[in-house]
Tab-separated table of N, CA and C in Angstrom:
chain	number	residue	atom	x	y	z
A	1	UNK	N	0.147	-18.294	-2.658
A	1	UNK	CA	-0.296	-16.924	-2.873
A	1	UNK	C	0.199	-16.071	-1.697
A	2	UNK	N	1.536	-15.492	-1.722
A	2	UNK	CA	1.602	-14.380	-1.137
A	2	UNK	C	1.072	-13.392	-0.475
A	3	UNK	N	-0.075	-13.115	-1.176
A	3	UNK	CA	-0.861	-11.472	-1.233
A	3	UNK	C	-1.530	-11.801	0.173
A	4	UNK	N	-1.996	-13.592	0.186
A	4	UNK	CA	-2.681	-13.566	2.177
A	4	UNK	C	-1.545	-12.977	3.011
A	5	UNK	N	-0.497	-14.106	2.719
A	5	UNK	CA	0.520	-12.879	3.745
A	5	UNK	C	0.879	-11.315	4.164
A	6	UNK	N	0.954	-10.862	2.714
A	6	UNK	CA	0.855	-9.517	3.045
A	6	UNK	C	-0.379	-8.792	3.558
A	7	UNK	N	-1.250	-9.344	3.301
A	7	UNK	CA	-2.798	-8.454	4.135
A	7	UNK	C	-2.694	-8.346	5.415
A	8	UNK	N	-2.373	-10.121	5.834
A	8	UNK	CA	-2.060	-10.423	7.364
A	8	UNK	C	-1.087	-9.122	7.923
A	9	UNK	N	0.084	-8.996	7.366
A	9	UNK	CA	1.005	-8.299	7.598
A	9	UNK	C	0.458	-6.947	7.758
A	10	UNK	N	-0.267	-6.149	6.566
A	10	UNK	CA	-1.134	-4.954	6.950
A	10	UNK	C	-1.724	-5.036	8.023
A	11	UNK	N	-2.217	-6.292	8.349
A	11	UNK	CA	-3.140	-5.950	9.793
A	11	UNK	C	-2.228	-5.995	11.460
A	12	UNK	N	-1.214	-6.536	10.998
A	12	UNK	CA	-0.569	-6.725	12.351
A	12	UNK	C	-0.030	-5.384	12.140
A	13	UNK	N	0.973	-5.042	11.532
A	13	UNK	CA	1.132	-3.694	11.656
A	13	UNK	C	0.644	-2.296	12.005
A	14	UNK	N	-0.782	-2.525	11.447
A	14	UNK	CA	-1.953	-1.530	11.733
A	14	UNK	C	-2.469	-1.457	13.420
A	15	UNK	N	-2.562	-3.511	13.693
A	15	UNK	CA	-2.920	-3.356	15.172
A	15	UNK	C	-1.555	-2.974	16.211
A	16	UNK	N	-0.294	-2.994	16.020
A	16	UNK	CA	0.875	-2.497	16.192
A	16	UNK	C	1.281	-1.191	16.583
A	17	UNK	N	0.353	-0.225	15.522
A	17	UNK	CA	0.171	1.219	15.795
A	17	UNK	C	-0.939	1.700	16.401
A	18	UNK	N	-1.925	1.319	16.167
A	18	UNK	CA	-3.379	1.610	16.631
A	18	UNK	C	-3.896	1.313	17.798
A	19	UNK	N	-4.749	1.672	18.813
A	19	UNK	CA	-5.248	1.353	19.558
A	19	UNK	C	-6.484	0.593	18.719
A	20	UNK	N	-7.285	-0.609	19.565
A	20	UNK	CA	-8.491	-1.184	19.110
A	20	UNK	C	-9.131	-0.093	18.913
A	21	UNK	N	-9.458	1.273	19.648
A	21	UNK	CA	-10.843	2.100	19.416
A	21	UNK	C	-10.517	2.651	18.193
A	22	UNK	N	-9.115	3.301	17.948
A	22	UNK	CA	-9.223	3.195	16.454
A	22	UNK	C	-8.908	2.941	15.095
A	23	UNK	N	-8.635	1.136	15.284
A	23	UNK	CA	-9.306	0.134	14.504
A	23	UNK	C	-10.811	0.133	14.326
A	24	UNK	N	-11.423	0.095	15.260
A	24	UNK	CA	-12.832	0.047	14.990
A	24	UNK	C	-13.492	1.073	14.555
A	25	UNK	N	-12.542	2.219	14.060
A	25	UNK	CA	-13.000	3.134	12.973
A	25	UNK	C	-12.327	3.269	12.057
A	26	UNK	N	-11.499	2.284	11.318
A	26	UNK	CA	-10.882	2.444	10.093
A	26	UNK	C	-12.119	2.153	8.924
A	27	UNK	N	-11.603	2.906	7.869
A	27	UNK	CA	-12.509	2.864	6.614
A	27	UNK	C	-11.670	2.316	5.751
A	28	UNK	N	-10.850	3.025	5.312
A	28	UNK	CA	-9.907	2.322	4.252
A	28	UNK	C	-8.130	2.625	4.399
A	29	UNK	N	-7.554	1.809	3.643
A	29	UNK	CA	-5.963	1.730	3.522
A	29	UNK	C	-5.700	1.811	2.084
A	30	UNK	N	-4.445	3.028	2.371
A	30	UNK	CA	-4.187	3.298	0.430
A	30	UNK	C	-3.092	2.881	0.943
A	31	UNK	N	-2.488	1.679	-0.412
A	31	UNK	CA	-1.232	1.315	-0.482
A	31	UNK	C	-0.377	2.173	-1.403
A	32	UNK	N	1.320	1.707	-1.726
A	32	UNK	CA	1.751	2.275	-2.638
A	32	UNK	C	2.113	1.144	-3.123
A	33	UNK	N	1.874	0.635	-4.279
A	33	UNK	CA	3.091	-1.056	-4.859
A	33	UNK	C	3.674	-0.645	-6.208
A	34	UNK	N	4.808	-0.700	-6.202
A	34	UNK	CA	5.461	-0.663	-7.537
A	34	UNK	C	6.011	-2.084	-8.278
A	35	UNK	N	5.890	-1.676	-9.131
A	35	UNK	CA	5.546	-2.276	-10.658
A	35	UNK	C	6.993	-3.479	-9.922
A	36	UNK	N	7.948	-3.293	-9.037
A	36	UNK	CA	8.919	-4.325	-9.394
A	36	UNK	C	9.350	-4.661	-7.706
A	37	UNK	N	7.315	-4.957	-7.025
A	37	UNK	CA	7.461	-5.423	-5.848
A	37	UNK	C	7.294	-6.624	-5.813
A	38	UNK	N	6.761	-7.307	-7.034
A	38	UNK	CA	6.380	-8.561	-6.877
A	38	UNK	C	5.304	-9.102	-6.399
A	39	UNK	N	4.294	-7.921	-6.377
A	39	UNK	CA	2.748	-7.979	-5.875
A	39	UNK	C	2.277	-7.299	-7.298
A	40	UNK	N	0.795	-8.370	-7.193
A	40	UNK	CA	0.430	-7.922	-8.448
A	40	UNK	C	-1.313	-7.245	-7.526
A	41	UNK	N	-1.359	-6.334	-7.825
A	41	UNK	CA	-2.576	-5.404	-7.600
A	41	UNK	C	-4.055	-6.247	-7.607
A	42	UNK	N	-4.083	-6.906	-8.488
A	42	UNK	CA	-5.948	-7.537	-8.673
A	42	UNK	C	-5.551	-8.948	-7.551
A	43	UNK	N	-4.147	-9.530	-7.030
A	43	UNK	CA	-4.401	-10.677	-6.530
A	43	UNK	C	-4.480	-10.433	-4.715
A	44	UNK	N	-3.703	-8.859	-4.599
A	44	UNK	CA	-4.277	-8.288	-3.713
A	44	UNK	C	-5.704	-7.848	-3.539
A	45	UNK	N	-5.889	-7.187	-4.017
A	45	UNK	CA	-7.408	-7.106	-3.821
A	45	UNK	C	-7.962	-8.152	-3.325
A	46	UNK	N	-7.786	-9.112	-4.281
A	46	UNK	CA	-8.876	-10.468	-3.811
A	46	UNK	C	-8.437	-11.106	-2.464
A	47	UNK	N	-7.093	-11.522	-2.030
A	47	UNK	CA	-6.808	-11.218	-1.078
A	47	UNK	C	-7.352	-10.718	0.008
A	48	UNK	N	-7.243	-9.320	-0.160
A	48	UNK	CA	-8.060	-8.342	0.856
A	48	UNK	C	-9.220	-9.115	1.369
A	49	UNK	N	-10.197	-8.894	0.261
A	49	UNK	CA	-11.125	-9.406	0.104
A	49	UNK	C	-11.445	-10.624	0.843
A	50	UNK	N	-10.630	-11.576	0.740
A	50	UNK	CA	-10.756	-13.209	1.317
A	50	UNK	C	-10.585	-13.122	2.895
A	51	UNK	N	-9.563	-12.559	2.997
A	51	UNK	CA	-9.129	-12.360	5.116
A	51	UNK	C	-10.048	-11.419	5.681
A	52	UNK	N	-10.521	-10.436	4.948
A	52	UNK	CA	-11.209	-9.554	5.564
A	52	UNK	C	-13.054	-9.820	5.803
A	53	UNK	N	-13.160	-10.789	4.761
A	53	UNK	CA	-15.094	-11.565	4.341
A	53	UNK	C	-14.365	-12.509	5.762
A	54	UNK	N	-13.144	-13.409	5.632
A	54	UNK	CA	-13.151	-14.544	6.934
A	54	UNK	C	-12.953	-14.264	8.076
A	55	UNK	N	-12.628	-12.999	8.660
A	55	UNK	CA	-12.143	-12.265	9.542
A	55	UNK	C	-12.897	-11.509	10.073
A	56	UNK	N	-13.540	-10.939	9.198
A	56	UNK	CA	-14.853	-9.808	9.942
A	56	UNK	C	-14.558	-8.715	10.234
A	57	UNK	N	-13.317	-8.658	11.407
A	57	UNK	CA	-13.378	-7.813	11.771
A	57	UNK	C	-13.153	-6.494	11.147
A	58	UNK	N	-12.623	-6.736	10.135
A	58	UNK	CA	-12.211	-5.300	9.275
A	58	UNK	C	-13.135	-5.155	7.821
A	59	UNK	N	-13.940	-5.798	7.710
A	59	UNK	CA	-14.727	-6.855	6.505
A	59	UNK	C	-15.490	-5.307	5.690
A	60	UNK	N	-15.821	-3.966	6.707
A	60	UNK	CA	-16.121	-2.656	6.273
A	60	UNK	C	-14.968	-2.154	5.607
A	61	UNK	N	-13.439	-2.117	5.442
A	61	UNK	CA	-12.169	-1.342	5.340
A	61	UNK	C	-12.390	-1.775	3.647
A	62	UNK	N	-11.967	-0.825	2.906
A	62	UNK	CA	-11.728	-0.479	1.799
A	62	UNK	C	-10.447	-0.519	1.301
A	63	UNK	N	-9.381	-0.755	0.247
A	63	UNK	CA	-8.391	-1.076	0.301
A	63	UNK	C	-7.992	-0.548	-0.798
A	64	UNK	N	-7.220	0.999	-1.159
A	64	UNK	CA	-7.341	1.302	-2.614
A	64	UNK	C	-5.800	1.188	-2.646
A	65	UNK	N	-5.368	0.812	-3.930
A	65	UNK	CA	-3.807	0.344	-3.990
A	65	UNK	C	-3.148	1.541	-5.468
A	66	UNK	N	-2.544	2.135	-5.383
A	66	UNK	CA	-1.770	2.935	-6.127
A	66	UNK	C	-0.326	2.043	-6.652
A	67	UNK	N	-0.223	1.877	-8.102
A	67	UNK	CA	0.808	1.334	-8.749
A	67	UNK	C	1.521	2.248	-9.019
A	68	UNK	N	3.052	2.459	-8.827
A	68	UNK	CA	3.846	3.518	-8.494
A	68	UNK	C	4.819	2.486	-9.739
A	69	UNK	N	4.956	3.237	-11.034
A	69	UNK	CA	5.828	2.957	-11.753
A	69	UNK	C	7.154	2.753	-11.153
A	70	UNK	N	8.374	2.163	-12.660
A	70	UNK	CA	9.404	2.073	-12.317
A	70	UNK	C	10.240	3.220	-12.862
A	71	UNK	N	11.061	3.927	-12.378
A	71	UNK	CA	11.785	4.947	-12.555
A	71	UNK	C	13.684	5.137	-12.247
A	72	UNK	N	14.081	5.219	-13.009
A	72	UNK	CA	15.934	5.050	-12.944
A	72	UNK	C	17.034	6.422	-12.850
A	73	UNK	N	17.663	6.232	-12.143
A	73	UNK	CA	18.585	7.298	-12.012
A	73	UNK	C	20.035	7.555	-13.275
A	74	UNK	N	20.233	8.189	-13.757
A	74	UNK	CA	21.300	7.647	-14.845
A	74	UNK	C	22.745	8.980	-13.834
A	75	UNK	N	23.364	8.149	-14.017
A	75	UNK	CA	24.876	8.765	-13.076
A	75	UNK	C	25.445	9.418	-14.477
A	76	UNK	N	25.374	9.053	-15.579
A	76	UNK	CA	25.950	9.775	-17.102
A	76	UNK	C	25.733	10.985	-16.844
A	77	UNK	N	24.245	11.139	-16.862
A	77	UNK	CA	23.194	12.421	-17.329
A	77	UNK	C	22.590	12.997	-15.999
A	78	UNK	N	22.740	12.539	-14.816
A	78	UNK	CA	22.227	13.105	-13.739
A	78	UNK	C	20.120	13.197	-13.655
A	79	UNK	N	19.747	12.733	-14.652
A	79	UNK	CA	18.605	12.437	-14.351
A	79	UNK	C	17.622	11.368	-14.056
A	80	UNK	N	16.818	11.628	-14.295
A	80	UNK	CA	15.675	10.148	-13.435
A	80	UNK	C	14.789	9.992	-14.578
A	81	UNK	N	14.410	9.089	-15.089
A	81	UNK	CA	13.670	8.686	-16.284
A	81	UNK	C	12.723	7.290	-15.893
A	82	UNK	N	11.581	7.331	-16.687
A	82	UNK	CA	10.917	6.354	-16.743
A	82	UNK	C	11.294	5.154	-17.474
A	83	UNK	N	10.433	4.089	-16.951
A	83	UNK	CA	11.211	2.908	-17.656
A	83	UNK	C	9.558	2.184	-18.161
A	84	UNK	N	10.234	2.318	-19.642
A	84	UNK	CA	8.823	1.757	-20.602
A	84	UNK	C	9.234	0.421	-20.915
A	85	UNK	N	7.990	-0.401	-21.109
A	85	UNK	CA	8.310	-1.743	-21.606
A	85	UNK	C	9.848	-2.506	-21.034
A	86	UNK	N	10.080	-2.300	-19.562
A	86	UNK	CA	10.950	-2.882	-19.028
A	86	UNK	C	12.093	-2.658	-19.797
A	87	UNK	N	12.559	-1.787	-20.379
A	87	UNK	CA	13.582	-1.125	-20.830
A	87	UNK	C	14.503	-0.207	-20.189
A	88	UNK	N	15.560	-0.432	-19.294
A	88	UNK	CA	15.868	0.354	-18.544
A	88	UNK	C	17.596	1.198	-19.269
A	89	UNK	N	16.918	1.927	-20.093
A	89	UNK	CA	17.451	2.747	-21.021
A	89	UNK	C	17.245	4.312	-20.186
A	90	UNK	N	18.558	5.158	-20.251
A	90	UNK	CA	18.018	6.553	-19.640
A	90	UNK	C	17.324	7.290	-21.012
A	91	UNK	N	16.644	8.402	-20.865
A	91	UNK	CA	15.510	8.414	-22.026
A	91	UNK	C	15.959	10.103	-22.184
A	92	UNK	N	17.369	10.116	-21.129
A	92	UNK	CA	17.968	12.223	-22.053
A	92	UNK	C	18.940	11.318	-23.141
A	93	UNK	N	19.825	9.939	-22.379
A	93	UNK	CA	20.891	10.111	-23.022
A	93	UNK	C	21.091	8.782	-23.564
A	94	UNK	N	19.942	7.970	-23.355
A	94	UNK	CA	20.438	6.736	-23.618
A	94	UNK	C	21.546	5.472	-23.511
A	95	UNK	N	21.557	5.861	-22.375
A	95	UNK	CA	22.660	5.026	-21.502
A	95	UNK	C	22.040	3.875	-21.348
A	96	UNK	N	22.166	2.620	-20.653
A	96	UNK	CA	21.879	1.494	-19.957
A	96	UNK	C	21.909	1.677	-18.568
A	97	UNK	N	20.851	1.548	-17.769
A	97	UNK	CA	21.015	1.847	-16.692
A	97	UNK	C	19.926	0.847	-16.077
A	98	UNK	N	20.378	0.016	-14.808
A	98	UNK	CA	19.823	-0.320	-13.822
A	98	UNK	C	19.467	0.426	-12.307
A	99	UNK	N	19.914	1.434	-12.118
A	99	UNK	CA	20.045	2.209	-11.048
A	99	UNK	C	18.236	2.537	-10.948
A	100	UNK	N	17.589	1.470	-10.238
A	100	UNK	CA	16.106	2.142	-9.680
A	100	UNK	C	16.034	2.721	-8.531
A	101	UNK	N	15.701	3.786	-8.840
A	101	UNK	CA	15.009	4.844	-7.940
A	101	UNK	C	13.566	4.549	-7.692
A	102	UNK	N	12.918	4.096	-7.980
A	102	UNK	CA	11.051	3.956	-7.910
A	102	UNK	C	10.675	2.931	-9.093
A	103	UNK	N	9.287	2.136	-7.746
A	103	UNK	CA	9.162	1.185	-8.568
A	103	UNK	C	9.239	-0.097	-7.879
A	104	UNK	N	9.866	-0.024	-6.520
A	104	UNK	CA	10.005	-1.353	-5.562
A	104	UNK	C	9.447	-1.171	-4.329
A	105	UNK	N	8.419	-0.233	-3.999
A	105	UNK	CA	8.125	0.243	-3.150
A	105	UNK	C	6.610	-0.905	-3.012
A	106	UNK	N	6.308	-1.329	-1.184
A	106	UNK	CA	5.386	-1.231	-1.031
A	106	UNK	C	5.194	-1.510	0.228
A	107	UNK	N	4.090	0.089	-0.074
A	107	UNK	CA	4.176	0.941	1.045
A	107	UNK	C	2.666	1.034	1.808
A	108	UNK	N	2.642	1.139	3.392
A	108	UNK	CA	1.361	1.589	3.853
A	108	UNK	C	1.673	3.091	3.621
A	109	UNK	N	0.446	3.437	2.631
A	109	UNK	CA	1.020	5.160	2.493
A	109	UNK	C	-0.544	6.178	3.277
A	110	UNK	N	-1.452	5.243	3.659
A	110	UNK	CA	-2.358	6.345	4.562
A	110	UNK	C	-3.366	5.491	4.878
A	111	UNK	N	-3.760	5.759	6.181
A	111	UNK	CA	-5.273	5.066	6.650
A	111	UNK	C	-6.209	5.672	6.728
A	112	UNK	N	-7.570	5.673	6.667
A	112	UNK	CA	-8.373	6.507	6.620
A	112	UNK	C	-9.166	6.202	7.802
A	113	UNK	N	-9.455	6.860	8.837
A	113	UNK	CA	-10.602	7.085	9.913
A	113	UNK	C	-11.668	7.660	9.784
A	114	UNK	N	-12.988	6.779	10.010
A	114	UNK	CA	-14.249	7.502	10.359
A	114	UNK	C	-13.669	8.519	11.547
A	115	UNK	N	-15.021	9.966	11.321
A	115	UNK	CA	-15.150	11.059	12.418
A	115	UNK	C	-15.890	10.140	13.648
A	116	UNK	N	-15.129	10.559	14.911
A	116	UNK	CA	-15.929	9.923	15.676
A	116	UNK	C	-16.377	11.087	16.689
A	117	UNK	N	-17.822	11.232	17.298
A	117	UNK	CA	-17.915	11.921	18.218
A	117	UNK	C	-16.973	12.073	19.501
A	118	UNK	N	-16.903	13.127	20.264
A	118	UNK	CA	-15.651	12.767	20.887
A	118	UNK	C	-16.667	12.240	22.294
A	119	UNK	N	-17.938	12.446	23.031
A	119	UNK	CA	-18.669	11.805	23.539
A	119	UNK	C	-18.754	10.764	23.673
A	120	UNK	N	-18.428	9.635	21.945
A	120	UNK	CA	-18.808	8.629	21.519
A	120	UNK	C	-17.319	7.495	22.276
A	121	UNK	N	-16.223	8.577	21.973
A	121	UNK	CA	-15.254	7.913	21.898
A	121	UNK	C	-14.985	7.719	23.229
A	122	UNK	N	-15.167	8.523	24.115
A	122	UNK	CA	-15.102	8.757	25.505
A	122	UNK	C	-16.057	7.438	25.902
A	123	UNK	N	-17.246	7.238	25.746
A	123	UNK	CA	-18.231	6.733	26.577
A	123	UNK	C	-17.283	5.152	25.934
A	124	UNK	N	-17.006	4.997	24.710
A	124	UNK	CA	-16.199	3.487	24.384
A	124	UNK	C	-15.145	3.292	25.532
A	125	UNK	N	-14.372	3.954	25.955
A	125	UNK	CA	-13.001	4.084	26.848
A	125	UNK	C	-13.647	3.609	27.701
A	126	UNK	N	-14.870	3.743	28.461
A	126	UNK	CA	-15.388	3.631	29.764
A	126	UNK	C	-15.723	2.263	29.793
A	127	UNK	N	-16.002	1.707	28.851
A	127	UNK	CA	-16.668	0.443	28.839
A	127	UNK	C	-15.344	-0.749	28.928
């Protein structure tokens, strides 16, 4: 199962950018995963779920994941079309097209921070 790896990976990255003080006010992480990342959404979650209940430390963080369809560029017709039922047909002109534009993405796309007093945050630094 993959999806432990990638959580792990969210968290090193996160502690990578972040200082601990604020880690210890994260609430939640919105992902972006498209349909042709090879992550499937509910095995993340549970995932989440599993490192974060064994881990603790983040065991409050919320984890909302956005599925970002697949979408194709057609060089014929110059436009970008959706791709239904894994059909990667352009949908002005009906070409055959593999050219994805969206859809393989997955992305840390925002973290969310509790407000912290700035008193609060100060008197943490000191300690």
């Amino acid at each position: 199962m993959h999806e432990i790896s990638l959580v792990r990976s969210i968290f090193i990255t996160l502690s990578a950018e972040f200082s601990p003080e604020e880690l210890a006010t994260l609430e939640a992480i919105d992902l972006k995963v498209g349909l042709l990342s090879n992550v499937e959404p509910l095995l993340l979650q549970n995932a989440f779920e599993a490192v974060t209940t064994a881990e603790q430390k983040f065991e409050a963080v919320q984890l909302n994941v956005e599925v970002i369809p697949i979408a194709i560029h057609c060089t014929t017709c110059a436009q970008d079309s959706p791709v239904e039922r894994y059909k990667f047909v352009c949908a002005h002109c009906g070409q055959a097209n593999n050219n994805v534009v969206r859809g393989t993405e997955l992305l840390i796309h925002r973290v969310h921070f509790a407000e912290v007093e700035p008193e609060a945050l100060s008197s943490n630094q000191a300690k």
